[in-house]
Structure formats: structure tokens, C-alpha cells
Amino acid sequence: MAAIGLIETQGLVGVIEAADAAAKAAQIELLGIEQVGAGLVSVRFSGEVAAVQVAVQAGVEAAHKISQVVSHHVI
């Protein structure tokens, strides 16, 4: 079963750090980084449910050290 993970941060540097940590933590596929507006940037990735959950957690922890994490979700 496939899942989609989303992480949204304030600024590009935080979301790049989140994407890097997520990709290193689990076997996921990076779908893209998108500027939402008002300084918000999001990263999307997909993979198996457990891998996406691990990746989102790792990405949030890494981004939190650099930037403000606005939201994160696994679908």
C-alpha cells in the first residue's frame, strides 16, 4: 500500500533539510518541493506507509532544528 508524506516549513532551507533527512531515513521517492506562498515551502514524497511515516518523523525532527515546521501529514 502506498502513502504520501507532506512536510511544510517556513522557508526553503528547512524543507531542504527535511527532504534530505527523510530520504536518508527510509526508502521513499521524492515527488517535489513547492513554494506555497508567504514564505511557506512544502515537500512531498511517497512510498510504503511505514517508510513514509518514518521519513516524515525524521524530516520534521531535522527541519525543526533549522526552521519552523508549520505542518506535516501522512496520507
Short mmCIF file of N, CA, C and O in Angstrom, two decimals:
data_model
loop_
_atom_site.label_atom_id
_atom_site.label_comp_id
_atom_site.label_asym_id
_atom_site.label_seq_id
_atom_site.Cartn_x
_atom_site.Cartn_y
_atom_site.Cartn_z
N MET A 1 0.84 -1.18 0.00
CA MET A 1 0.00 0.00 0.00
C MET A 1 0.89 1.24 0.00
O MET A 1 1.84 1.32 0.76
N ALA A 2 0.57 2.20 -0.81
CA ALA A 2 1.38 3.41 -0.95
C ALA A 2 0.79 4.54 -0.10
O ALA A 2 -0.41 4.59 0.15
N ALA A 3 1.68 5.42 0.33
CA ALA A 3 1.28 6.59 1.12
C ALA A 3 2.00 7.81 0.58
O ALA A 3 3.01 7.70 -0.11
N ILE A 4 1.49 8.98 0.93
CA ILE A 4 2.11 10.25 0.58
C ILE A 4 2.40 11.00 1.86
O ILE A 4 1.55 11.07 2.75
N GLY A 5 3.61 11.54 1.98
CA GLY A 5 4.00 12.32 3.13
C GLY A 5 4.22 13.77 2.74
O GLY A 5 4.71 14.06 1.65
N LEU A 6 3.83 14.68 3.62
CA LEU A 6 3.96 16.11 3.37
C LEU A 6 4.60 16.77 4.58
O LEU A 6 4.23 16.47 5.72
N ILE A 7 5.54 17.67 4.33
CA ILE A 7 6.12 18.49 5.39
C ILE A 7 6.14 19.92 4.88
O ILE A 7 6.59 20.17 3.75
N GLU A 8 5.66 20.85 5.68
CA GLU A 8 5.62 22.26 5.29
C GLU A 8 6.40 23.07 6.33
O GLU A 8 6.17 22.93 7.53
N THR A 9 7.33 23.89 5.85
CA THR A 9 8.14 24.70 6.75
C THR A 9 8.10 26.17 6.34
O THR A 9 7.66 26.51 5.23
N GLN A 10 8.59 27.00 7.22
CA GLN A 10 8.74 28.41 6.94
C GLN A 10 10.13 28.59 6.33
O GLN A 10 11.13 28.54 7.03
N GLY A 11 10.21 28.71 5.02
CA GLY A 11 11.48 28.91 4.34
C GLY A 11 11.99 27.68 3.63
O GLY A 11 11.67 26.54 3.99
N LEU A 12 12.82 27.90 2.62
CA LEU A 12 13.32 26.83 1.76
C LEU A 12 14.37 25.96 2.43
O LEU A 12 14.40 24.75 2.24
N VAL A 13 15.23 26.55 3.25
CA VAL A 13 16.32 25.79 3.88
C VAL A 13 15.77 24.68 4.77
O VAL A 13 16.28 23.55 4.74
N GLY A 14 14.74 24.95 5.52
CA GLY A 14 14.15 23.95 6.40
C GLY A 14 13.56 22.79 5.63
O GLY A 14 13.71 21.63 6.03
N VAL A 15 12.92 23.05 4.52
CA VAL A 15 12.31 21.98 3.75
C VAL A 15 13.37 21.15 3.01
O VAL A 15 13.20 19.94 2.85
N ILE A 16 14.46 21.76 2.62
CA ILE A 16 15.56 21.01 2.01
C ILE A 16 16.18 20.08 3.04
O ILE A 16 16.48 18.91 2.75
N GLU A 17 16.36 20.56 4.25
CA GLU A 17 16.88 19.72 5.33
C GLU A 17 15.92 18.57 5.63
O GLU A 17 16.34 17.44 5.86
N ALA A 18 14.62 18.86 5.63
CA ALA A 18 13.61 17.82 5.87
C ALA A 18 13.65 16.77 4.77
O ALA A 18 13.58 15.56 5.05
N ALA A 19 13.74 17.19 3.52
CA ALA A 19 13.79 16.25 2.40
C ALA A 19 15.03 15.37 2.47
O ALA A 19 14.96 14.16 2.23
N ASP A 20 16.16 15.96 2.83
CA ASP A 20 17.41 15.21 2.94
C ASP A 20 17.30 14.15 4.04
O ASP A 20 17.64 12.99 3.83
N ALA A 21 16.83 14.55 5.20
CA ALA A 21 16.71 13.62 6.33
C ALA A 21 15.69 12.52 6.02
O ALA A 21 15.91 11.35 6.36
N ALA A 22 14.59 12.88 5.38
CA ALA A 22 13.57 11.89 5.04
C ALA A 22 14.10 10.86 4.06
O ALA A 22 13.87 9.66 4.22
N ALA A 23 14.83 11.31 3.06
CA ALA A 23 15.37 10.39 2.06
C ALA A 23 16.43 9.46 2.64
O ALA A 23 16.56 8.32 2.21
N LYS A 24 17.17 9.94 3.63
CA LYS A 24 18.19 9.12 4.27
C LYS A 24 17.59 8.15 5.29
O LYS A 24 18.18 7.11 5.57
N ALA A 25 16.43 8.48 5.84
CA ALA A 25 15.83 7.67 6.90
C ALA A 25 15.05 6.47 6.38
O ALA A 25 14.94 5.46 7.07
N ALA A 26 14.50 6.57 5.19
CA ALA A 26 13.64 5.50 4.68
C ALA A 26 13.68 5.48 3.15
O ALA A 26 14.07 6.45 2.52
N GLN A 27 13.22 4.37 2.61
CA GLN A 27 13.20 4.23 1.16
C GLN A 27 11.91 4.86 0.63
O GLN A 27 10.84 4.25 0.63
N ILE A 28 12.04 6.11 0.19
CA ILE A 28 10.91 6.88 -0.32
C ILE A 28 11.29 7.48 -1.66
O ILE A 28 12.46 7.52 -2.03
N GLU A 29 10.30 8.00 -2.36
CA GLU A 29 10.53 8.69 -3.62
C GLU A 29 10.13 10.15 -3.44
O GLU A 29 8.98 10.44 -3.06
N LEU A 30 11.05 11.06 -3.70
CA LEU A 30 10.77 12.49 -3.59
C LEU A 30 9.90 12.91 -4.77
O LEU A 30 10.27 12.71 -5.92
N LEU A 31 8.73 13.49 -4.47
CA LEU A 31 7.80 13.91 -5.52
C LEU A 31 8.01 15.36 -5.92
O LEU A 31 7.69 15.74 -7.04
N GLY A 32 8.50 16.18 -5.01
CA GLY A 32 8.74 17.57 -5.36
C GLY A 32 8.71 18.51 -4.18
O GLY A 32 8.23 18.18 -3.10
N ILE A 33 9.28 19.68 -4.42
CA ILE A 33 9.27 20.77 -3.46
C ILE A 33 8.51 21.92 -4.11
O ILE A 33 8.72 22.23 -5.27
N GLU A 34 7.60 22.53 -3.35
CA GLU A 34 6.75 23.56 -3.91
C GLU A 34 6.69 24.77 -2.98
O GLU A 34 6.52 24.62 -1.76
N GLN A 35 6.82 25.97 -3.55
CA GLN A 35 6.64 27.18 -2.78
C GLN A 35 5.15 27.46 -2.70
O GLN A 35 4.48 27.65 -3.71
N VAL A 36 4.62 27.47 -1.49
CA VAL A 36 3.18 27.64 -1.28
C VAL A 36 2.80 29.10 -1.33
O VAL A 36 1.79 29.48 -1.90
N GLY A 37 3.62 29.95 -0.74
CA GLY A 37 3.35 31.38 -0.66
C GLY A 37 3.56 31.86 0.75
O GLY A 37 3.54 31.06 1.70
N ALA A 38 3.78 33.15 0.91
CA ALA A 38 4.00 33.77 2.21
C ALA A 38 5.17 33.12 2.95
O ALA A 38 5.16 32.99 4.17
N GLY A 39 6.18 32.67 2.20
CA GLY A 39 7.36 32.07 2.81
C GLY A 39 7.23 30.59 3.15
O GLY A 39 8.16 29.99 3.64
N LEU A 40 6.08 30.00 2.89
CA LEU A 40 5.87 28.59 3.20
C LEU A 40 6.33 27.73 2.01
O LEU A 40 6.04 28.05 0.86
N VAL A 41 7.03 26.65 2.33
CA VAL A 41 7.51 25.72 1.31
C VAL A 41 7.17 24.31 1.78
O VAL A 41 7.29 23.99 2.95
N SER A 42 6.74 23.46 0.84
CA SER A 42 6.38 22.09 1.21
C SER A 42 7.15 21.09 0.36
O SER A 42 7.55 21.38 -0.76
N VAL A 43 7.35 19.91 0.94
CA VAL A 43 7.97 18.80 0.24
C VAL A 43 7.01 17.63 0.29
O VAL A 43 6.32 17.43 1.30
N ARG A 44 6.92 16.89 -0.83
CA ARG A 44 6.04 15.73 -0.91
C ARG A 44 6.87 14.52 -1.29
O ARG A 44 7.76 14.62 -2.14
N PHE A 45 6.56 13.40 -0.71
CA PHE A 45 7.22 12.16 -1.08
C PHE A 45 6.26 11.00 -0.90
O PHE A 45 5.23 11.13 -0.25
N SER A 46 6.58 9.87 -1.54
CA SER A 46 5.71 8.71 -1.47
C SER A 46 6.52 7.45 -1.22
O SER A 46 7.74 7.43 -1.38
N GLY A 47 5.82 6.40 -0.85
CA GLY A 47 6.43 5.11 -0.57
C GLY A 47 5.47 4.26 0.23
O GLY A 47 4.28 4.58 0.35
N GLU A 48 5.97 3.17 0.78
CA GLU A 48 5.16 2.32 1.65
C GLU A 48 4.78 3.11 2.91
O GLU A 48 5.52 3.99 3.34
N VAL A 49 3.66 2.76 3.51
CA VAL A 49 3.13 3.51 4.65
C VAL A 49 4.15 3.64 5.78
O VAL A 49 4.41 4.74 6.28
N ALA A 50 4.75 2.55 6.19
CA ALA A 50 5.72 2.59 7.30
C ALA A 50 6.93 3.43 6.95
O ALA A 50 7.42 4.20 7.78
N ALA A 51 7.41 3.33 5.71
CA ALA A 51 8.57 4.11 5.28
C ALA A 51 8.25 5.60 5.28
O ALA A 51 9.07 6.43 5.70
N VAL A 52 7.07 5.95 4.82
CA VAL A 52 6.67 7.36 4.78
C VAL A 52 6.51 7.91 6.19
O VAL A 52 6.92 9.05 6.48
N GLN A 53 5.95 7.12 7.11
CA GLN A 53 5.82 7.58 8.49
C GLN A 53 7.18 7.85 9.12
O GLN A 53 7.38 8.86 9.79
N VAL A 54 8.14 6.95 8.90
CA VAL A 54 9.50 7.13 9.42
C VAL A 54 10.14 8.36 8.78
O VAL A 54 10.78 9.17 9.45
N ALA A 55 9.96 8.52 7.47
CA ALA A 55 10.55 9.64 6.75
C ALA A 55 9.99 10.97 7.23
O ALA A 55 10.74 11.94 7.41
N VAL A 56 8.69 11.05 7.44
CA VAL A 56 8.08 12.29 7.93
C VAL A 56 8.61 12.64 9.31
O VAL A 56 8.98 13.79 9.57
N GLN A 57 8.69 11.67 10.19
CA GLN A 57 9.20 11.92 11.53
C GLN A 57 10.64 12.42 11.49
O GLN A 57 11.00 13.39 12.16
N ALA A 58 11.48 11.76 10.70
CA ALA A 58 12.88 12.17 10.59
C ALA A 58 12.99 13.55 9.96
O ALA A 58 13.80 14.39 10.39
N GLY A 59 12.18 13.82 8.95
CA GLY A 59 12.21 15.13 8.29
C GLY A 59 11.76 16.25 9.21
O GLY A 59 12.36 17.33 9.22
N VAL A 60 10.73 16.01 9.99
CA VAL A 60 10.24 17.02 10.93
C VAL A 60 11.29 17.33 11.99
O VAL A 60 11.55 18.49 12.32
N GLU A 61 11.92 16.29 12.53
CA GLU A 61 12.95 16.50 13.55
C GLU A 61 14.13 17.29 13.00
O GLU A 61 14.65 18.19 13.66
N ALA A 62 14.55 16.99 11.78
CA ALA A 62 15.68 17.69 11.17
C ALA A 62 15.32 19.14 10.84
O ALA A 62 16.10 20.06 11.10
N ALA A 63 14.15 19.36 10.29
CA ALA A 63 13.73 20.72 9.91
C ALA A 63 13.50 21.59 11.14
O ALA A 63 13.75 22.80 11.10
N HIS A 64 13.03 20.98 12.22
CA HIS A 64 12.75 21.73 13.45
C HIS A 64 14.02 22.37 14.02
O HIS A 64 13.95 23.41 14.66
N LYS A 65 15.17 21.78 13.76
CA LYS A 65 16.44 22.33 14.26
C LYS A 65 16.84 23.59 13.51
O LYS A 65 17.56 24.42 14.04
N ILE A 66 16.34 23.75 12.28
CA ILE A 66 16.76 24.86 11.43
C ILE A 66 15.67 25.89 11.24
O ILE A 66 15.91 27.09 11.18
N SER A 67 14.43 25.44 11.11
CA SER A 67 13.34 26.30 10.71
C SER A 67 12.08 25.95 11.50
O SER A 67 12.05 24.97 12.24
N GLN A 68 11.05 26.73 11.30
CA GLN A 68 9.75 26.43 11.92
C GLN A 68 8.98 25.45 11.04
O GLN A 68 8.75 25.72 9.86
N VAL A 69 8.59 24.33 11.61
CA VAL A 69 7.75 23.37 10.89
C VAL A 69 6.31 23.79 11.08
O VAL A 69 5.80 23.85 12.20
N VAL A 70 5.65 24.10 9.97
CA VAL A 70 4.26 24.58 10.03
C VAL A 70 3.30 23.41 10.15
O VAL A 70 2.37 23.44 10.94
N SER A 71 3.51 22.37 9.33
CA SER A 71 2.64 21.21 9.40
C SER A 71 3.32 20.00 8.77
O SER A 71 4.28 20.14 8.02
N HIS A 72 2.78 18.83 9.09
CA HIS A 72 3.24 17.58 8.49
C HIS A 72 2.09 16.60 8.54
O HIS A 72 1.25 16.65 9.44
N HIS A 73 2.05 15.73 7.53
CA HIS A 73 0.91 14.81 7.45
C HIS A 73 1.29 13.60 6.59
O HIS A 73 2.08 13.71 5.67
N VAL A 74 0.69 12.45 6.91
CA VAL A 74 0.83 11.24 6.10
C VAL A 74 -0.55 10.85 5.62
O VAL A 74 -1.49 10.75 6.41
N ILE A 75 -0.69 10.67 4.32
CA ILE A 75 -1.97 10.28 3.72
C ILE A 75 -1.84 8.88 3.19
O ILE A 75 -0.93 8.57 2.47
#
